[in-house]
PDB file of C-alpha atoms in Angstrom:
ATOM      1  CA  MET A 431      21.985 -42.741  12.378  1.00 62.00           C
ATOM      2  CA  ALA A 432      19.930 -39.121  13.439  1.00 68.00           C
ATOM      3  CA  THR A 433      19.461 -36.956  11.219  1.00 67.00           C
ATOM      4  CA  PRO A 434      20.677 -33.644  12.916  1.00 66.00           C
ATOM      5  CA  ARG A 435      18.051 -30.988  13.483  1.00 64.00           C
ATOM      6  CA  PRO A 436      18.229 -27.576  11.614  1.00 61.00           C
ATOM      7  CA  THR A 437      19.513 -25.165  13.824  1.00 68.00           C
ATOM      8  CA  ARG A 438      16.362 -22.759  14.826  1.00 68.00           C
ATOM      9  CA  ARG A 439      17.490 -18.867  14.070  1.00 71.00           C
ATOM     10  CA  PRO A 440      16.607 -16.259  16.635  1.00 81.00           C
ATOM     11  CA  ASN A 441      13.796 -13.547  16.271  1.00 88.00           C
ATOM     12  CA  LEU A 442      14.503 -10.493  15.142  1.00 90.00           C
ATOM     13  CA  GLU A 443      12.634  -6.824  16.313  1.00 94.00           C
ATOM     14  CA  VAL A 444      11.614  -4.622  13.865  1.00 92.00           C
ATOM     15  CA  HIS A 445      11.928  -0.963  14.091  1.00 93.00           C
ATOM     16  CA  LEU A 446      10.900   1.806  12.775  1.00 91.00           C
ATOM     17  CA  GLY A 447      12.209   5.405  12.646  1.00 90.00           C
ATOM     18  CA  ALA A 448      15.323   7.445  13.960  1.00 88.00           C
ATOM     19  CA  GLY A 449      13.423   6.386  17.488  1.00 91.00           C
ATOM     20  CA  GLY A 450      13.446   3.065  16.945  1.00 92.00           C
ATOM     21  CA  LEU A 451       9.855   2.374  17.387  1.00 94.00           C
ATOM     22  CA  VAL A 452       9.351  -1.830  17.884  1.00 95.00           C
ATOM     23  CA  VAL A 453       6.639  -2.071  15.034  1.00 95.00           C
ATOM     24  CA  GLY A 454       7.245  -5.623  14.531  1.00 96.00           C
ATOM     25  CA  ARG A 455       8.771  -9.183  15.124  1.00 95.00           C
ATOM     26  CA  LEU A 456      10.155 -11.360  12.456  1.00 91.00           C
ATOM     27  CA  HIS A 457      10.211 -15.184  13.080  1.00 90.00           C
ATOM     28  CA  LEU A 458      12.584 -16.736  10.989  1.00 82.00           C
ATOM     29  CA  GLY A 459      12.420 -20.914  12.932  1.00 74.00           C
ATOM     30  CA  SER A 460      14.645 -23.177  11.077  1.00 62.00           C
ATOM     31  CA  GLY A 461      12.991 -23.479   7.813  1.00 68.00           C
ATOM     32  CA  ARG A 462      13.468 -21.446   4.721  1.00 68.00           C
ATOM     33  CA  ARG A 463      10.516 -19.828   5.528  1.00 76.00           C
ATOM     34  CA  SER A 464       9.598 -16.941   7.773  1.00 83.00           C
ATOM     35  CA  ALA A 465       6.463 -15.507   9.607  1.00 92.00           C
ATOM     36  CA  PHE A 466       5.787 -11.789  11.304  1.00 94.00           C
ATOM     37  CA  SER A 467       4.031 -10.070  14.114  1.00 96.00           C
ATOM     38  CA  TYR A 468       2.932  -6.711  14.355  1.00 97.00           C
ATOM     39  CA  ASP A 469       3.819  -5.725  17.839  1.00 97.00           C
ATOM     40  CA  GLU A 470       0.493  -4.926  20.049  1.00 97.00           C
ATOM     41  CA  GLY A 471       1.986  -1.241  20.336  1.00 97.00           C
ATOM     42  CA  TRP A 472       2.451  -0.490  16.867  1.00 96.00           C
ATOM     43  CA  LEU A 473      -1.400  -2.197  16.035  1.00 98.00           C
ATOM     44  CA  GLN A 474      -2.407   0.576  18.602  1.00 97.00           C
ATOM     45  CA  ASP A 475      -0.766   3.213  17.043  1.00 96.00           C
ATOM     46  CA  ALA A 476      -2.616   6.387  15.429  1.00 94.00           C
ATOM     47  CA  ARG A 477       0.219   5.875  13.130  1.00 93.00           C
ATOM     48  CA  PHE A 478       0.124   2.692  12.405  1.00 95.00           C
ATOM     49  CA  PHE A 479       0.395   1.356   8.503  1.00 94.00           C
ATOM     50  CA  THR A 480       0.846  -2.501   7.121  1.00 94.00           C
ATOM     51  CA  LEU A 481       4.512  -2.991   6.766  1.00 92.00           C
ATOM     52  CA  SER A 482       3.702  -5.487   3.268  1.00 92.00           C
ATOM     53  CA  PRO A 483       0.481  -5.675   1.680  1.00 92.00           C
ATOM     54  CA  ASP A 484       0.225  -9.375   2.462  1.00 93.00           C
ATOM     55  CA  LEU A 485       0.366  -8.544   6.090  1.00 95.00           C
ATOM     56  CA  GLN A 486      -3.456  -8.226   7.866  1.00 96.00           C
ATOM     57  CA  PRO A 487      -3.528  -5.545  10.703  1.00 97.00           C
ATOM     58  CA  VAL A 488      -4.350  -8.073  13.178  1.00 97.00           C
ATOM     59  CA  ALA A 489      -2.385  -9.545  16.172  1.00 97.00           C
ATOM     60  CA  GLY A 490      -0.848 -13.060  16.522  1.00 96.00           C
ATOM     61  CA  VAL A 491       1.762 -14.633  13.630  1.00 95.00           C
ATOM     62  CA  GLN A 492       1.465 -14.463  10.212  1.00 95.00           C
ATOM     63  CA  HIS A 493       2.982 -16.777   7.904  1.00 92.00           C
ATOM     64  CA  PRO A 494       3.642 -15.537   3.666  1.00 90.00           C
ATOM     65  CA  ARG A 495       1.954 -17.508   0.992  1.00 86.00           C
ATOM     66  CA  GLN A 496       5.303 -17.417  -0.694  1.00 80.00           C
ATOM     67  CA  ALA A 497       8.875 -17.729   0.939  1.00 76.00           C
ATOM     68  CA  PHE A 498       9.109 -14.051   2.190  1.00 79.00           C
ATOM     69  CA  PHE A 499       6.098 -10.986   2.993  1.00 86.00           C
ATOM     70  CA  LEU A 500       5.839  -9.046  -0.726  1.00 85.00           C
ATOM     71  CA  ALA A 501       7.688  -6.474   1.569  1.00 85.00           C
ATOM     72  CA  LEU A 502      10.807  -8.667   2.090  1.00 77.00           C
ATOM     73  CA  GLU A 503      10.694 -10.461  -1.549  1.00 72.00           C
ATOM     74  CA  ASP A 504      12.713  -8.231  -3.635  1.00 68.00           C
ATOM     75  CA  THR A 505      15.700  -8.598  -0.582  1.00 65.00           C
ATOM     76  CA  ALA A 506      16.184 -12.532  -1.862  1.00 63.00           C
ATOM     77  CA  PRO A 507      19.172 -13.250  -3.997  1.00 64.00           C
ATOM     78  CA  ASP A 508      19.187 -13.069  -7.555  1.00 67.00           C
ATOM     79  CA  VAL A 509      21.052 -15.998  -9.491  1.00 72.00           C
ATOM     80  CA  TRP A 510      23.940 -13.090  -9.341  1.00 68.00           C
ATOM     81  CA  GLY A 511      24.094 -12.664  -6.231  1.00 66.00           C
ATOM     82  CA  LEU A 512      23.326 -16.829  -5.490  1.00 67.00           C
ATOM     83  CA  GLY A 513      26.872 -17.231  -7.466  1.00 68.00           C
ATOM     84  CA  MET A 514      28.616 -14.799  -5.584  1.00 62.00           C
ATOM     85  CA  ARG A 515      28.056 -16.227  -1.921  1.00 64.00           C
ATOM     86  CA  GLY A 516      31.133 -17.258  -0.855  1.00 63.00           C
ATOM     87  CA  THR A 517      33.021 -14.648  -2.855  1.00 56.00           C
ATOM     88  CA  ASP A 518      35.026 -12.526  -0.573  1.00 54.00           C
ATOM     89  CA  LEU A 519      34.206  -8.971  -2.257  1.00 50.00           C
ATOM     90  CA  GLN A 520      36.569  -6.852  -0.366  1.00 51.00           C
ATOM     91  CA  ASP A 521      38.291  -5.825  -3.442  1.00 50.00           C
ATOM     92  CA  PHE A 522      35.005  -4.260  -4.770  1.00 48.00           C
ATOM     93  CA  GLU A 523      35.010  -1.211  -3.063  1.00 48.00           C
ATOM     94  CA  PRO A 524      32.929   1.930  -4.174  1.00 48.00           C
ATOM     95  CA  ALA A 525      34.731   4.475  -5.977  1.00 46.00           C
ATOM     96  CA  PHE A 526      33.905   7.069  -3.964  1.00 41.00           C
ATOM     97  CA  ALA A 527      35.526   5.190  -1.010  1.00 43.00           C
ATOM     98  CA  GLN A 528      39.273   5.056  -2.818  1.00 41.00           C
ATOM     99  CA  GLU A 529      41.846   7.398  -2.189  1.00 45.00           C
ATOM    100  CA  GLY A 530      41.125  10.160  -4.981  1.00 45.00           C
ATOM    101  CA  GLY A 531      37.517   8.938  -5.469  1.00 44.00           C
ATOM    102  CA  ALA A 532      34.520  11.621  -6.267  1.00 46.00           C
ATOM    103  CA  ASP A 533      34.663  12.306  -2.636  1.00 45.00           C
ATOM    104  CA  THR A 534      38.384  14.063  -2.669  1.00 42.00           C
TER     105      THR A 534
END
């Protein structure tokens, strides 16, 4: 029996600010690791800054040393978050969203 190939996930454009300036693309691929490439326009922009200390200010696809780039590392679920996978969180609305909450 053939092993199914992993599904390739779409690339995501990374935007900055209210104007939605495209600064790069996050390449998700089909594995557990990601890659990133800066947008050429962002690299040439006078306001350019690196989005993560481990991203070099160069054109082309860059791969992180770990699973994520440092700027995205804290977005990974912790042990509690991993345990919550598949849990319906609709019952956990913030207090201010409930009738009689802080905003009323």
